[in-house]
Coordinates of C-alpha atoms in Angstrom, one line a residue:
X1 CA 0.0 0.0 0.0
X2 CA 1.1 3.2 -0.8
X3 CA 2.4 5.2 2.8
X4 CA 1.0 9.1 2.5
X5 CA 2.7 10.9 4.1
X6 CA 1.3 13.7 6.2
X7 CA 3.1 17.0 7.1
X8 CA 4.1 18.1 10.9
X9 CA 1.9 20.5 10.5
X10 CA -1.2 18.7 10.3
X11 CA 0.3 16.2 12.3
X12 CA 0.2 18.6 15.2
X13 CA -2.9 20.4 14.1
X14 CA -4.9 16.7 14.2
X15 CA -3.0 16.5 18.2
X16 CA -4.4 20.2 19.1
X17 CA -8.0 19.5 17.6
X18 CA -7.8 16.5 19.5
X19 CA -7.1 17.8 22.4
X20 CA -9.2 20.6 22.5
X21 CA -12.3 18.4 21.4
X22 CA -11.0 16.5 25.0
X23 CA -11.1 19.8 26.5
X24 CA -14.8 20.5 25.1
X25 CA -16.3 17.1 26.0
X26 CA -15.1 17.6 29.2
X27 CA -16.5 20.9 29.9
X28 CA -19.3 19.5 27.8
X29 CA -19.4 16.9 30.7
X30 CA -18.4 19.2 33.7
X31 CA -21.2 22.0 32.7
X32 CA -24.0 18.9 32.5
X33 CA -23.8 18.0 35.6
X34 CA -23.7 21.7 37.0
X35 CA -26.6 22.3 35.4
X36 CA -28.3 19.3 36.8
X37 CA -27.0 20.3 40.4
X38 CA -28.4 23.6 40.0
X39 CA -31.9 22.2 38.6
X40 CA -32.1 19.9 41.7
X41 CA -30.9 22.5 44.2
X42 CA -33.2 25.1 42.8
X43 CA -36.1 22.4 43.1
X44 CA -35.0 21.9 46.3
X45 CA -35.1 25.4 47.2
X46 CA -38.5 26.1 45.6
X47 CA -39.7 23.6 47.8
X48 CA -38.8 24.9 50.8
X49 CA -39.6 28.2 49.9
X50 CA -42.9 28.1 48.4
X51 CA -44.1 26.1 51.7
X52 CA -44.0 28.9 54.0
X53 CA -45.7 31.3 51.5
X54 CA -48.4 28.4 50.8
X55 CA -48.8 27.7 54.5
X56 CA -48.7 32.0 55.6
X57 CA -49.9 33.9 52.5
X58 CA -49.1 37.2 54.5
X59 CA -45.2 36.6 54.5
X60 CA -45.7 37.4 50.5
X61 CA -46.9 41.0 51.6
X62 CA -43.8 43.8 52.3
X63 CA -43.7 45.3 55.9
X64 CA -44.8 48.4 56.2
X65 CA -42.0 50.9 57.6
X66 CA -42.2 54.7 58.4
X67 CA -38.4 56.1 58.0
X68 CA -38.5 58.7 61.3
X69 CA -35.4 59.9 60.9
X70 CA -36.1 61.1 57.3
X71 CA -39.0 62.2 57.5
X72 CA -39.5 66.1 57.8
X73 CA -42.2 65.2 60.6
X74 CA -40.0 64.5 62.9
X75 CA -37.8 67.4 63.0
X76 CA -38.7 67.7 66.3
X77 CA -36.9 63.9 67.0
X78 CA -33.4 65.3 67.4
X79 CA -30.8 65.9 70.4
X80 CA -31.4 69.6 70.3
X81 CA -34.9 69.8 70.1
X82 CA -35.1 67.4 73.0
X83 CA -33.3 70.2 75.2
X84 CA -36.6 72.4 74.6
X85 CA -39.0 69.2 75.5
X86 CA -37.1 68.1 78.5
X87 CA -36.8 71.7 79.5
X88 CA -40.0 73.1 79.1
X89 CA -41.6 70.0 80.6
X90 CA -39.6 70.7 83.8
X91 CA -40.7 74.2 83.8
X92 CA -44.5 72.4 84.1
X93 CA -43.6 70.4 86.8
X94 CA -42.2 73.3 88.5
X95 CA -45.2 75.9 88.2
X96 CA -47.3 73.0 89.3
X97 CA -45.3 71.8 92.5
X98 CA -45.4 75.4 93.5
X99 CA -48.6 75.8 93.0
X100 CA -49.2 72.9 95.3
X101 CA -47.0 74.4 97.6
X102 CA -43.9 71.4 97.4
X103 CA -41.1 73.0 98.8
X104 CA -37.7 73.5 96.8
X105 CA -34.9 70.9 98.0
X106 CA -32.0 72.5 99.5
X107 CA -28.5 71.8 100.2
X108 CA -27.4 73.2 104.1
X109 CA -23.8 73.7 104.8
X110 CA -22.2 70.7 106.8
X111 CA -19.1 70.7 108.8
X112 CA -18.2 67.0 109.8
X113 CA -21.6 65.2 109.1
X114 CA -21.6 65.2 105.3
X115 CA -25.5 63.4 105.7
X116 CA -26.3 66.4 107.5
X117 CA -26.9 68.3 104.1
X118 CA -30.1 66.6 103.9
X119 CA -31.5 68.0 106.3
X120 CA -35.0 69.5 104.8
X121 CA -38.2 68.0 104.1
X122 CA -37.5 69.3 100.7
X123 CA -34.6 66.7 99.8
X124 CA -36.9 64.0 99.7
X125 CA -37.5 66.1 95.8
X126 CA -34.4 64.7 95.0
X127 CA -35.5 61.3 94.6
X128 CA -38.0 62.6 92.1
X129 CA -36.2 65.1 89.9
X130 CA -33.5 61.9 90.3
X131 CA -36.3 60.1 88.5
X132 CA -38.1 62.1 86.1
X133 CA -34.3 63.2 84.6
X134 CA -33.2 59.9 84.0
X135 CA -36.8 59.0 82.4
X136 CA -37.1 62.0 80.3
X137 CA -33.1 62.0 79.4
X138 CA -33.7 58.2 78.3
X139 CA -36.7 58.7 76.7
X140 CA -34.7 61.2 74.7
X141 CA -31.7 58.9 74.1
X142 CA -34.5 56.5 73.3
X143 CA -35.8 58.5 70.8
X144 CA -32.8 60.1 68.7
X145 CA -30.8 56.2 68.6
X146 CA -28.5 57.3 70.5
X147 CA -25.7 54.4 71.1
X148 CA -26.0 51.8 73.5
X149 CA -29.3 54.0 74.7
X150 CA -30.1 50.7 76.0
X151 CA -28.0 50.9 78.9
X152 CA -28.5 54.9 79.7
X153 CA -29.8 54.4 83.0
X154 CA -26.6 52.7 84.2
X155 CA -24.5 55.7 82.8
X156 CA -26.9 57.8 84.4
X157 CA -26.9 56.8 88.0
X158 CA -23.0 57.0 87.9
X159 CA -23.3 60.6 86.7
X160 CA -26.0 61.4 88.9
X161 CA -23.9 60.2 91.8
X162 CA -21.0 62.3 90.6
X163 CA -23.1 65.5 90.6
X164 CA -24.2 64.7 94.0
X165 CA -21.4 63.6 96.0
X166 CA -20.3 67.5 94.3
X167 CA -23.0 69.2 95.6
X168 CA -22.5 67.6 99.4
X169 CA -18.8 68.3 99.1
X170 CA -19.4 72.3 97.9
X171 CA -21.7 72.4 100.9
X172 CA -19.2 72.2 103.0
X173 CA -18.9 75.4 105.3
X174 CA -15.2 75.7 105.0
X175 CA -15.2 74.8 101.0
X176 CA -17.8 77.2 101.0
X177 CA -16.1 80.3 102.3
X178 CA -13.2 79.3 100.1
X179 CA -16.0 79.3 96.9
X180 CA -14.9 76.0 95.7
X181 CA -18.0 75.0 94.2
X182 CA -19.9 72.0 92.5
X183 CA -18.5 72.7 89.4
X184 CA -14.9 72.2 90.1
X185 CA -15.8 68.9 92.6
X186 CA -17.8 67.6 89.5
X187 CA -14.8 68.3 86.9
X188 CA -12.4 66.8 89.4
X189 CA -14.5 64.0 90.4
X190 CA -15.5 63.4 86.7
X191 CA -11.8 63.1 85.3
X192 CA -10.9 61.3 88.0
X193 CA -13.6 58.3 87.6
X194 CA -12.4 58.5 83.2
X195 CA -8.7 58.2 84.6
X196 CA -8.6 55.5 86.8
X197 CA -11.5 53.6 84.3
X198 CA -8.4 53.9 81.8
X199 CA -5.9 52.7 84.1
X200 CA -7.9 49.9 85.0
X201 CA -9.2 48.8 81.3
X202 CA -5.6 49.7 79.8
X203 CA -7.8 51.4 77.8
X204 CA -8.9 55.3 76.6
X205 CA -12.3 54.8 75.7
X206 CA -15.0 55.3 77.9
X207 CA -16.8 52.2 78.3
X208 CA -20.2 52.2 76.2
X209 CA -22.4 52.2 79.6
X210 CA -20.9 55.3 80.6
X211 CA -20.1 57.1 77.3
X212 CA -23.9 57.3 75.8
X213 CA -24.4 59.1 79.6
X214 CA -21.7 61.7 78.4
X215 CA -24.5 64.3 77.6
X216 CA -22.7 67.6 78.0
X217 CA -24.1 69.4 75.3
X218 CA -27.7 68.3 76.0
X219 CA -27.4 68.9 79.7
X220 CA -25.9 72.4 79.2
X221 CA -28.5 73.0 76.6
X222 CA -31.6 71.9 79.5
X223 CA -29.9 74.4 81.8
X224 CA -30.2 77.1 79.8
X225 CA -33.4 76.5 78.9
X226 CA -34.8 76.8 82.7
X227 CA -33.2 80.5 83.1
X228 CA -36.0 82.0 83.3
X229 CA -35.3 85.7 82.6
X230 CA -38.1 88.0 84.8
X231 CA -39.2 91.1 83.2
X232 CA -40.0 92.7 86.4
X233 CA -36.6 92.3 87.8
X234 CA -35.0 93.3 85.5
X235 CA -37.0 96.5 84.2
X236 CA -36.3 98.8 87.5
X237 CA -32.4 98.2 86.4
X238 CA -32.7 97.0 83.0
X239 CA -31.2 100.6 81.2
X240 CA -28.3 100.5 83.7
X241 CA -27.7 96.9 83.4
X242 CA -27.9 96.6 79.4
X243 CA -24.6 99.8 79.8
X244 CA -22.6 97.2 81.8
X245 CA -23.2 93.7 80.0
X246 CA -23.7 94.3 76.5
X247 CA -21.6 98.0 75.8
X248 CA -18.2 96.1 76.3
X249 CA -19.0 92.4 75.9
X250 CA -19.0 92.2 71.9
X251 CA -16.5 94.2 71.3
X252 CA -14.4 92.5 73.7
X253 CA -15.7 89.3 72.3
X254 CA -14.4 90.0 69.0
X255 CA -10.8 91.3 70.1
X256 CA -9.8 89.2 72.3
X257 CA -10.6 86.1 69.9
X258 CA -8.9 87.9 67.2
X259 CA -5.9 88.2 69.8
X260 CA -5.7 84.5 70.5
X261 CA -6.0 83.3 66.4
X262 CA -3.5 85.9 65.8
X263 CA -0.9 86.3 67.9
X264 CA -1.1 83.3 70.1
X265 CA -2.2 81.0 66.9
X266 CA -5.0 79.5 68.9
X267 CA -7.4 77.9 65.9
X268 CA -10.3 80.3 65.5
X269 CA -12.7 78.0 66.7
X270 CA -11.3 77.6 69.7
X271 CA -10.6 80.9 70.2
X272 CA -13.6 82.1 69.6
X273 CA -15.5 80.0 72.4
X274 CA -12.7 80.4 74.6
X275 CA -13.5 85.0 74.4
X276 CA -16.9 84.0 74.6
X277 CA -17.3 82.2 77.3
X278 CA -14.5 84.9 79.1
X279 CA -17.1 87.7 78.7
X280 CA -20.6 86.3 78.6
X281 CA -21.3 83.9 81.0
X282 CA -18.8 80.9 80.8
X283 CA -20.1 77.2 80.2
X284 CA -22.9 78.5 78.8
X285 CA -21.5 80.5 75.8
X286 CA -19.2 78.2 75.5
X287 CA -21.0 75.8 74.5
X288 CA -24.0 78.2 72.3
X289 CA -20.9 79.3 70.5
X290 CA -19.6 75.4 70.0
X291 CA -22.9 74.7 68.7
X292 CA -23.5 77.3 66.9
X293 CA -20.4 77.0 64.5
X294 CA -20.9 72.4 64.8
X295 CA -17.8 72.2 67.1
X296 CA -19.1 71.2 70.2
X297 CA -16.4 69.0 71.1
X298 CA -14.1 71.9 71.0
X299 CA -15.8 73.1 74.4
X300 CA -14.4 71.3 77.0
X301 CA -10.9 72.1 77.6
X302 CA -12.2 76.0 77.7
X303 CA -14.9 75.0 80.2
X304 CA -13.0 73.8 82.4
X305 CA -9.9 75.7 82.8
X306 CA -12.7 78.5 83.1
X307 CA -14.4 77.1 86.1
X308 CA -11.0 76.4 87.7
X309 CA -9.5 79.5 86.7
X310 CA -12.3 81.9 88.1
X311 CA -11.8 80.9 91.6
X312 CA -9.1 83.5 92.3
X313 CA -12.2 86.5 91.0
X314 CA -14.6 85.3 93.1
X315 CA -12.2 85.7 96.0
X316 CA -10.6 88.2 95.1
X317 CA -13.0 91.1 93.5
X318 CA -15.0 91.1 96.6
X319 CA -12.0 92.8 98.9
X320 CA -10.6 94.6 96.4
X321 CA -14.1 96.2 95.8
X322 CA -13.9 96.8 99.5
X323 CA -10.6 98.2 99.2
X324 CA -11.5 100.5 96.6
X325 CA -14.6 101.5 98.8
X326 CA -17.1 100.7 96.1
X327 CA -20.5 101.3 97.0
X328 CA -22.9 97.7 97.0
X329 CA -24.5 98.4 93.4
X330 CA -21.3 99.3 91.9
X331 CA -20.0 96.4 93.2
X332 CA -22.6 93.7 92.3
X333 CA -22.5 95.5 88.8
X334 CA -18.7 94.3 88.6
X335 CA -19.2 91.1 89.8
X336 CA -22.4 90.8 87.5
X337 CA -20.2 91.9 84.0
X338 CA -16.4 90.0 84.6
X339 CA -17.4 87.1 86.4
X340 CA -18.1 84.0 84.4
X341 CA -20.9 82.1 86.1
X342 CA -24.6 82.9 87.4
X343 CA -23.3 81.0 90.2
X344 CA -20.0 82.0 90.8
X345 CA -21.5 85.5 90.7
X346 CA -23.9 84.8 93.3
X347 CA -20.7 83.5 95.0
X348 CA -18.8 86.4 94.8
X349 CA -21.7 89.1 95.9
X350 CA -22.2 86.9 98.9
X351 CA -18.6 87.6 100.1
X352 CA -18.7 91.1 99.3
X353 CA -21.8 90.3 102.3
X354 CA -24.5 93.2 101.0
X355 CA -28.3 92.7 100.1
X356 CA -28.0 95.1 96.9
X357 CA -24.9 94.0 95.7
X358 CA -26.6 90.4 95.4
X359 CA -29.6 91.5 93.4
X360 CA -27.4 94.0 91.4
X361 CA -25.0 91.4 90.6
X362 CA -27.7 88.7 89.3
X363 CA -29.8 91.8 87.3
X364 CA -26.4 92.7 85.7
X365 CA -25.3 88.8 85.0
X366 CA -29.2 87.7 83.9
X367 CA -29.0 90.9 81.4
X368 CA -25.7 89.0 80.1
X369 CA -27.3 85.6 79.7
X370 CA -30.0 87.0 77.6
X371 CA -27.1 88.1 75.2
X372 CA -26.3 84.3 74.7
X373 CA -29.4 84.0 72.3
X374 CA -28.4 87.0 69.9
X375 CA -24.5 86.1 69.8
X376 CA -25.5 82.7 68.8
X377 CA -27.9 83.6 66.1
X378 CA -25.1 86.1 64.7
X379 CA -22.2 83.9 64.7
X380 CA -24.5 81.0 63.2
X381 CA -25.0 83.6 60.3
X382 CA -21.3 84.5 60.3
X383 CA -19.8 81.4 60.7
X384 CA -22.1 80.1 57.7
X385 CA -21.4 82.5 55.8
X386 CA -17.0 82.0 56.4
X387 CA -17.6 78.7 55.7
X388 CA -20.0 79.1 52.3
X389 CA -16.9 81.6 51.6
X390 CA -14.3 79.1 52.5
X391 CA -15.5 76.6 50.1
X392 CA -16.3 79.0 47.2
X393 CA -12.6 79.7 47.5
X394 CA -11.3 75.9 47.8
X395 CA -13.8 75.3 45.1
X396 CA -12.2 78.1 42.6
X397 CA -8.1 77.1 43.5
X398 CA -9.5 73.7 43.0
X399 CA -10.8 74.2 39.1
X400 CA -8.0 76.8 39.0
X401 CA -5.4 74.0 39.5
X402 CA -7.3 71.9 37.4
X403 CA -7.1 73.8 34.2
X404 CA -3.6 74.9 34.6
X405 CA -2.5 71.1 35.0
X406 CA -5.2 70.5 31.7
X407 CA -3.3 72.8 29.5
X408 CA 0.5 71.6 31.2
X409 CA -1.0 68.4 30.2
X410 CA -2.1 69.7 26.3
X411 CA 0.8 71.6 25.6
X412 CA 3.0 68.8 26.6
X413 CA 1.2 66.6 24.2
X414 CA 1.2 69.7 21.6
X415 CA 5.1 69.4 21.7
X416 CA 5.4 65.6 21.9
X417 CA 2.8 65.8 18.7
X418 CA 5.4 67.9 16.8
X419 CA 7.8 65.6 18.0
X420 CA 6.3 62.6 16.1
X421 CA 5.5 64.4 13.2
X422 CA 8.5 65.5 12.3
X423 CA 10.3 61.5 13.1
X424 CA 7.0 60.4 10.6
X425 CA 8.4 62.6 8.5
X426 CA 11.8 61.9 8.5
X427 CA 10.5 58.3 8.1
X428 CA 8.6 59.4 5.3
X429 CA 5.4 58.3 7.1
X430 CA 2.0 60.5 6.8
X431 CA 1.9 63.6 9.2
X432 CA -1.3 64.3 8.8
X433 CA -2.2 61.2 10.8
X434 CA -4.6 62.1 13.4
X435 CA -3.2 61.9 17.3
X436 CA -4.9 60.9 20.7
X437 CA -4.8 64.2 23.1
X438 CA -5.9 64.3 26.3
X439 CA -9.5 65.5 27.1
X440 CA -9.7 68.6 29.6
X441 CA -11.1 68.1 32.5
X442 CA -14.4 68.7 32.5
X443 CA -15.8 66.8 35.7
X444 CA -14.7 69.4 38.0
X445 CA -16.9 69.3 41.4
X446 CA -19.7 72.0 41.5
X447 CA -20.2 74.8 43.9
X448 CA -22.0 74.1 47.0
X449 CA -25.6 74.8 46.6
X450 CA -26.9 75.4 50.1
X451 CA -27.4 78.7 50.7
X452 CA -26.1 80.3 53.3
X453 CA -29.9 80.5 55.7
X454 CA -30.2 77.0 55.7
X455 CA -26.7 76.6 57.2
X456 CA -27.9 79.5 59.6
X457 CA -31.3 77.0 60.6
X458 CA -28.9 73.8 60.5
X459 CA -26.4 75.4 63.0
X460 CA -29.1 77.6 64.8
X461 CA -29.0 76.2 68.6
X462 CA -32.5 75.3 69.1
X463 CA -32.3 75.8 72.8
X464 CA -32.2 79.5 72.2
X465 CA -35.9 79.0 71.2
X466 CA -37.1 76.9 74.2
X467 CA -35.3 79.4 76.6
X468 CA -37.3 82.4 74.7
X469 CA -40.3 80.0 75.4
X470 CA -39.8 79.6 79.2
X471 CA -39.0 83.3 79.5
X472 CA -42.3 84.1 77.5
X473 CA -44.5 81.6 79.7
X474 CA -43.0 82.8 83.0
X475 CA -43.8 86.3 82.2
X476 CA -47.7 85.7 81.3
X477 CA -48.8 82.0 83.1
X478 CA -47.1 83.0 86.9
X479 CA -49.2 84.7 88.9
X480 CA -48.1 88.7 89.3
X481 CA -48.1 87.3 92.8
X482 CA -43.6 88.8 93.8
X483 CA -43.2 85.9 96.4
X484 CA -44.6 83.0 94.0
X485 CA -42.3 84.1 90.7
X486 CA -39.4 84.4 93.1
X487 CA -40.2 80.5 94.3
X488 CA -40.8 79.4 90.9
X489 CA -37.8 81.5 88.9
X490 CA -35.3 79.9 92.2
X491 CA -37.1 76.1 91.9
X492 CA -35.7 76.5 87.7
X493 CA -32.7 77.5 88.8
X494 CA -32.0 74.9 91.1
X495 CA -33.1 72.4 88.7
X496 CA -31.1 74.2 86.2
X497 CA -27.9 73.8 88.2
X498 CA -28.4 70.0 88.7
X499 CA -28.2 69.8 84.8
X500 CA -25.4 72.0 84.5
X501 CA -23.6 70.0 86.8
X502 CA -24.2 67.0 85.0
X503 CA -22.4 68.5 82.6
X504 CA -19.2 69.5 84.2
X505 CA -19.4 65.3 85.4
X506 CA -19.1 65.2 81.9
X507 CA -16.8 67.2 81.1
X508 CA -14.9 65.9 83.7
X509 CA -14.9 62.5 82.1
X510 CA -13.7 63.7 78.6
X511 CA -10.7 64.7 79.9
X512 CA -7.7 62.3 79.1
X513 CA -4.3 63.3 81.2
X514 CA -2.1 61.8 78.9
X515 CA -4.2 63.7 76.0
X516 CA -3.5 67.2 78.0
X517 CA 0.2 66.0 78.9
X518 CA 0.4 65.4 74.3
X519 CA -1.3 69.2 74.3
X520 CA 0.5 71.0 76.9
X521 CA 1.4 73.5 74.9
X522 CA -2.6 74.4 73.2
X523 CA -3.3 74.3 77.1
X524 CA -1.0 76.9 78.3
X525 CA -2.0 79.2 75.3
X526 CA -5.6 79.0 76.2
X527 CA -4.6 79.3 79.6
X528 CA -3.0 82.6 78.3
X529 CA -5.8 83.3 76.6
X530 CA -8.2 83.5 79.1
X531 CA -5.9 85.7 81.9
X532 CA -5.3 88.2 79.3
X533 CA -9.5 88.2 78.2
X534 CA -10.0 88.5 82.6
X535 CA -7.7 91.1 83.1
X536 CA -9.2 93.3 80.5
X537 CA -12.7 92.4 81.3
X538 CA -12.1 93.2 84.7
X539 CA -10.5 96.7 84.3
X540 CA -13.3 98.0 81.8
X541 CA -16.2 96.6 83.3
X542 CA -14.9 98.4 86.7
X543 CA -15.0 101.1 84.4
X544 CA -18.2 100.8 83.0
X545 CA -20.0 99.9 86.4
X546 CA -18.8 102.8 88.1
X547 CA -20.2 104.7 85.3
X548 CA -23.6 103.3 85.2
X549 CA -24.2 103.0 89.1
X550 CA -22.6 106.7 89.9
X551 CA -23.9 108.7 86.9
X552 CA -26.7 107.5 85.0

């Protein structure tokens, strides 16, 4: 027979087509039997999923879900507004136990007995404001999702404990005359607890129990909405009082905080809410202005070198008012416009030991709260507007750079272009070939479009409107009647205190010492800071007291 003889070529292509029909009948093979797994495991799937629908036709329905916290009917479900609902609620309570003649709880001064503070039928109140905060506070954390809100009460009782083992220590007749008050026991107390938690845990975070009980902005924000202001204290002085606390204050405000950004190179922020609180009325500003420009966190190293820093006034102004034989208005007026606190003013007018200088002193200081709602509303506006600025500017570097690196880009591939033509030339090769340049860019990221009076609502501190709310329904529901305002405006305030206490315990517990050893030097300019803003604030306003009370 004749042998044919075939090439290498097809030799190898018969091998490959070989082997790749292999290849195919396997996968031929290998995707059969995938597909029948699949058709068996989807049967078996139907059949256990239809069941349940054929046994409980309603599972085949979709649930029915109402998203609260988009919906723009529950504005009213967030941390700030809470403030105004847990204040103004308190501010019911309080008309009514007066009105039923439930006496206001009261700490007396102690000297070895520390139980002995307790010694008023009133104190059994305690165990009900105890109560009705933690409800309403956890109703609140409840409400808002706060983390962990689960375990609020826990947190809370700590905190609560904190603020009260404070108050029975600043009771203390010989704490007392020194005016070491709550405020500083509750800072002390508070960092202390957060310390040795971290030395314990070998660990800087605040355990989640006590953490979602760190409420110092809402606290605060509750306090301030139970000042109530009185109209008819403050008219007989009101003219008198508006020359001392609001004729220096803002420009102050705005020159000292300019001082610290500038020359000490504090960050504006801080600076700003450090001046603030200086010249208005301490924790309180502080934290309207920290809210009002959405740094809140940026208030509590200025709150509490403040309420540890202002101990030396309170002792001090009193004799050197004596010294300077001030008269008693004059005096309270002082106190009233450079110290920080309604409390540690109180404080103060107490030592100086006169009747007018007290009332004087609280007119002056209530006239200075009632600039907290104003200056917030401003610097909301201003601070919205900086930042609208801020980013129109970062926006316009931004395209800026953009089209400068676009035409680097173009006229580089312009030149490497010419390049190429002239070697396709010299190649003989067609120039006129068309080339591949790179597209500008045209995706740059637009402008911001909110405008600048919905930052103003968004940063607006809602408390400003329940404490304008309090004021208004103190001055037209209480009776005319002098002796039941004075028991209802003093039963706020005491309530007030307990929640601005809570939030110095807070404060307190947000303050790391190895953090303040790392920022030693931020704390000794704000420390700076704030005895330069005191020293001027207590020269002019001697100035402007002496003015008011001798003169006009």
């Amino acid at each position: 027979m004749p042998i044919t003889r075939r090439s290498s070529i097809e030799v190898g292509s018969n091998i490959e087509l070989k082997k790749i029909s292999h290849i195919n009948e396997n996968v031929n093979s290998s995707a059969a039997s995938a597909v029948s797994n699949l058709a068996s495991i989807t049967t078996t799937t139907t059949t256990t999923t239809t069941t349940p629908s054929a046994v409980n036709p309603a599972n085949n329905k979709k649930k029915f879900s109402i998203p609260f916290k988009s919906s723009w009917l529950m504005w009213w479900n967030s941390e700030e507004w809470w403030s105004c609902w847990i204040g103004l609620i308190f501010f019911g309570c309080i008309a009514s136990a007066v009105k039923h003649n439930i006496p206001k709880p009261e700490f007396l001064p102690w000297e070895k007995n520390p139980f002995h503070t307790f010694g008023t039928t009133g104190n059994y109140g305690l165990i009900v404001i105890f109560a009705v905060m933690g409800i309403l506070l956890w109703i609140a954390m409840a409400a808002i999702k706060a983390p962990n809100w689960k375990r609020f009460p826990i947190g809370f009782v700590c905190v609560f404990m904190i603020a009260l083992v404070s108050k029975m220590l600043a009771s203390n007749v010989m704490l007392k005359k020194g005016s070491v008050g709550d405020s500083i026991w509750a800072i002390i107390l508070g960092c202390f607890i957060r310390n040795v938690m971290s030395m314990i845990t070998k660990s800087s975070i605040l355990a989640p129990w006590l953490k979602v009980a760190q409420q110092t902005e809402l606290y605060i924000a509750i306090s301030l909405v139970l000042l109530c202001i009185d109209i008819s204290v403050l008219r007989p002085l009101a003219p008198r009082a508006l020359f001392v606390s609001w004729i220096d204050t803002p420009t102050l405000f705005i020159v000292v905080a300019y001082f610290g950004w500038k020359v000490l190179n504090i960050d504006t922020q801080t600076a700003i809410i450090m001046s603030g609180a200086t010249f208005i009325c301490g924790s309180s500003a502080a934290i309207a202005l920290g809210a009002s420009m959405g740094v809140p966190h940026k208030t509590e190293m200025p709150i509490a070198i403040i309420s540890i820093f202002t101990i030396p006034s309170i002792i001090a102004l009193p004799y050197v008012a004596k010294s300077m034989e001030l008269s008693a208005t004059v005096s309270g007026a002082w106190f009233g416009g450079c110290v920080d606190s309604t409390g540690a003013v109180i404080a103060a007018a107490s030592i100086y030991g006169d009747h007018d200088a007290i009332n004087t002193s609280a007119i002056v200081k209530m006239m200075q709260n009632v600039l907290i709602g104003p200056l917030s509303v401003i610097m909301a506006w201003a601070w919205s507007r900086y930042e609208l600025q801020a980013a129109y500017k970062r926006e316009e570097e931004l395209i800026n750079r953009n089209e400068n690196l676009d035409d680097a880009v173009v006229q580089e591939q312009i030149l490497d272009d010419d390049d190429d033509a002239a070697a396709a030339a010299a190649a003989g090769e067609d120039s006129n070939t068309p080339s591949v340049k790179h597209p500008r860019n045209i995706h740059a990221p637009s402008k911001p479009k909110e405008k600048a009076y919905i930052l103003l609502w968004k940063r607006f501190p809602k408390f400003v409107i329940g404490f304008i709310i309090t004021a208004v329904l103190f001055n037209t529901t209480i009776s005319e009647d002098t002796e039941t305002r004075t028991l209802v405006n003093d039963f706020c305030f005491y309530v007030s205190e307990w929640f601005s206490t809570l939030s110095f315990v807070s404060i307190g517990m947000g303050l790391q010492l190895s953090d303040m050893k790392q920022n030693i030097r931020n704390l000794g300019k704000l420390v700076t800071l704030y005895i330069v803003a005191q020293m001027v604030d207590i020269v002019v306003t001697c100035v402007l007291a002496w003015t008011a009370f001798t003169y006009l």
